[in-house]
Short mmCIF file of C-alpha atoms and ligand atoms in Angstrom, two decimals:
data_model
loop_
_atom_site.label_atom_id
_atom_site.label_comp_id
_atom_site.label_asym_id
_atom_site.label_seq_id
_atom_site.Cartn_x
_atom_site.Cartn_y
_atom_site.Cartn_z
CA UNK A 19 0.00 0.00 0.00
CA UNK A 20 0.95 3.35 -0.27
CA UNK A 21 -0.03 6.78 0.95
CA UNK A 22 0.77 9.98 -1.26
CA UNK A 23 -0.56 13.51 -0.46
CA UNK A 24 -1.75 15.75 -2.83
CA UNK A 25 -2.29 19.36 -3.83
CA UNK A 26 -4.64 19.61 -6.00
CA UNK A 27 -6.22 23.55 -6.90
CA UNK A 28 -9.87 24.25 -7.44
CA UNK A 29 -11.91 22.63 -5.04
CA UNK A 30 -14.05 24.67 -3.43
CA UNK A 31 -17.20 23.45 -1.68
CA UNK A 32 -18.81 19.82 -1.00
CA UNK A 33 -19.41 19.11 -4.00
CA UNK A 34 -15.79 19.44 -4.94
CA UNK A 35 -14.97 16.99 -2.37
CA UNK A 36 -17.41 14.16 -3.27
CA UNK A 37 -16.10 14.36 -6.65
CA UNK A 38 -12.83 13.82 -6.14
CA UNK A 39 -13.41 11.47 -3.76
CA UNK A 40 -15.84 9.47 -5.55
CA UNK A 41 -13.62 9.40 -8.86
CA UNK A 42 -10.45 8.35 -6.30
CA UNK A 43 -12.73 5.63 -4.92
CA UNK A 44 -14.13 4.48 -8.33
CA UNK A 45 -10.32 3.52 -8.99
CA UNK A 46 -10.27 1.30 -5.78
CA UNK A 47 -8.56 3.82 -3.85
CA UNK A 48 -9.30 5.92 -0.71
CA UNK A 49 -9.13 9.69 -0.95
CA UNK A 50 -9.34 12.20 1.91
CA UNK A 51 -9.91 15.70 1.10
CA UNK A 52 -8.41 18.79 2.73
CA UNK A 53 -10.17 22.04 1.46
CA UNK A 54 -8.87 24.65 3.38
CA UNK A 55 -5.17 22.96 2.80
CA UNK A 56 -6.04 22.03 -0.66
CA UNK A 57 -4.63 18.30 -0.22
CA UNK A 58 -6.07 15.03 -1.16
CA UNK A 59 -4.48 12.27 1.01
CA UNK A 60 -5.03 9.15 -1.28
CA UNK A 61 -4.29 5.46 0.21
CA UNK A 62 -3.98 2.80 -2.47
CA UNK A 63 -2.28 -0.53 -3.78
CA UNK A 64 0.37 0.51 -5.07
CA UNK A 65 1.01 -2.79 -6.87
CA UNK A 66 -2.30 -2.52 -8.94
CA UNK A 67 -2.62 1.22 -9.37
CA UNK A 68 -0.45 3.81 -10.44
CA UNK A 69 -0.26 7.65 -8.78
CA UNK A 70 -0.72 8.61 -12.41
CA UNK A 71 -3.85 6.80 -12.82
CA UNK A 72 -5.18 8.48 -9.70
CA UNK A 73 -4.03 12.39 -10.73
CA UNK A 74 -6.34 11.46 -14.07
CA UNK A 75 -8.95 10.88 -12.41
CA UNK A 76 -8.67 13.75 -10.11
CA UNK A 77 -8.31 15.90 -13.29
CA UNK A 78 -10.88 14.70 -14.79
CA UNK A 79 -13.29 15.60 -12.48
CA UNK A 80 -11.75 19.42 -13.54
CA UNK A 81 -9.51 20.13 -11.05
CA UNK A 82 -5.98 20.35 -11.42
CA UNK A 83 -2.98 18.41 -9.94
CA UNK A 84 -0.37 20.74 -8.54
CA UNK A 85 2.08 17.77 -7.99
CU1 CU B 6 -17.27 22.58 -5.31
#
């Protein structure tokens, strides 16, 4: 497993934060987001998911990966 934090800009409200976290968990992952810090803590296996699989989705949902 691994654990990997973050920043992503343009969330905003709730509804920001379901969506990313929703799109994370859709992957088989676990995302935790941060709005005033503008983090999303993700947990996931790292063995059958790659980080850049998981900033896709996350930009997908229209928000942008700072790194
Ligand atoms: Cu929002």
């Amino acid at each position: 497993m691994a654990n990997v934090i973050l920043n992503v800009e343009g969330m905003s409200c709730g509804h920001c934060v379901s969506s990313v976290e929703k799109a994370v968990g859709n992957l088989g992952a676990s995302a935790t987001v941060n709005l005033a810090a503008k983090t999303v803590a993700v947990d996931y296996d790292d063995s059958k998911l790659s980080l850049g699989a998981i900033k896709e989705a996350i930009e997908e949902q229209g928000y942008d990966v700072v790194q």
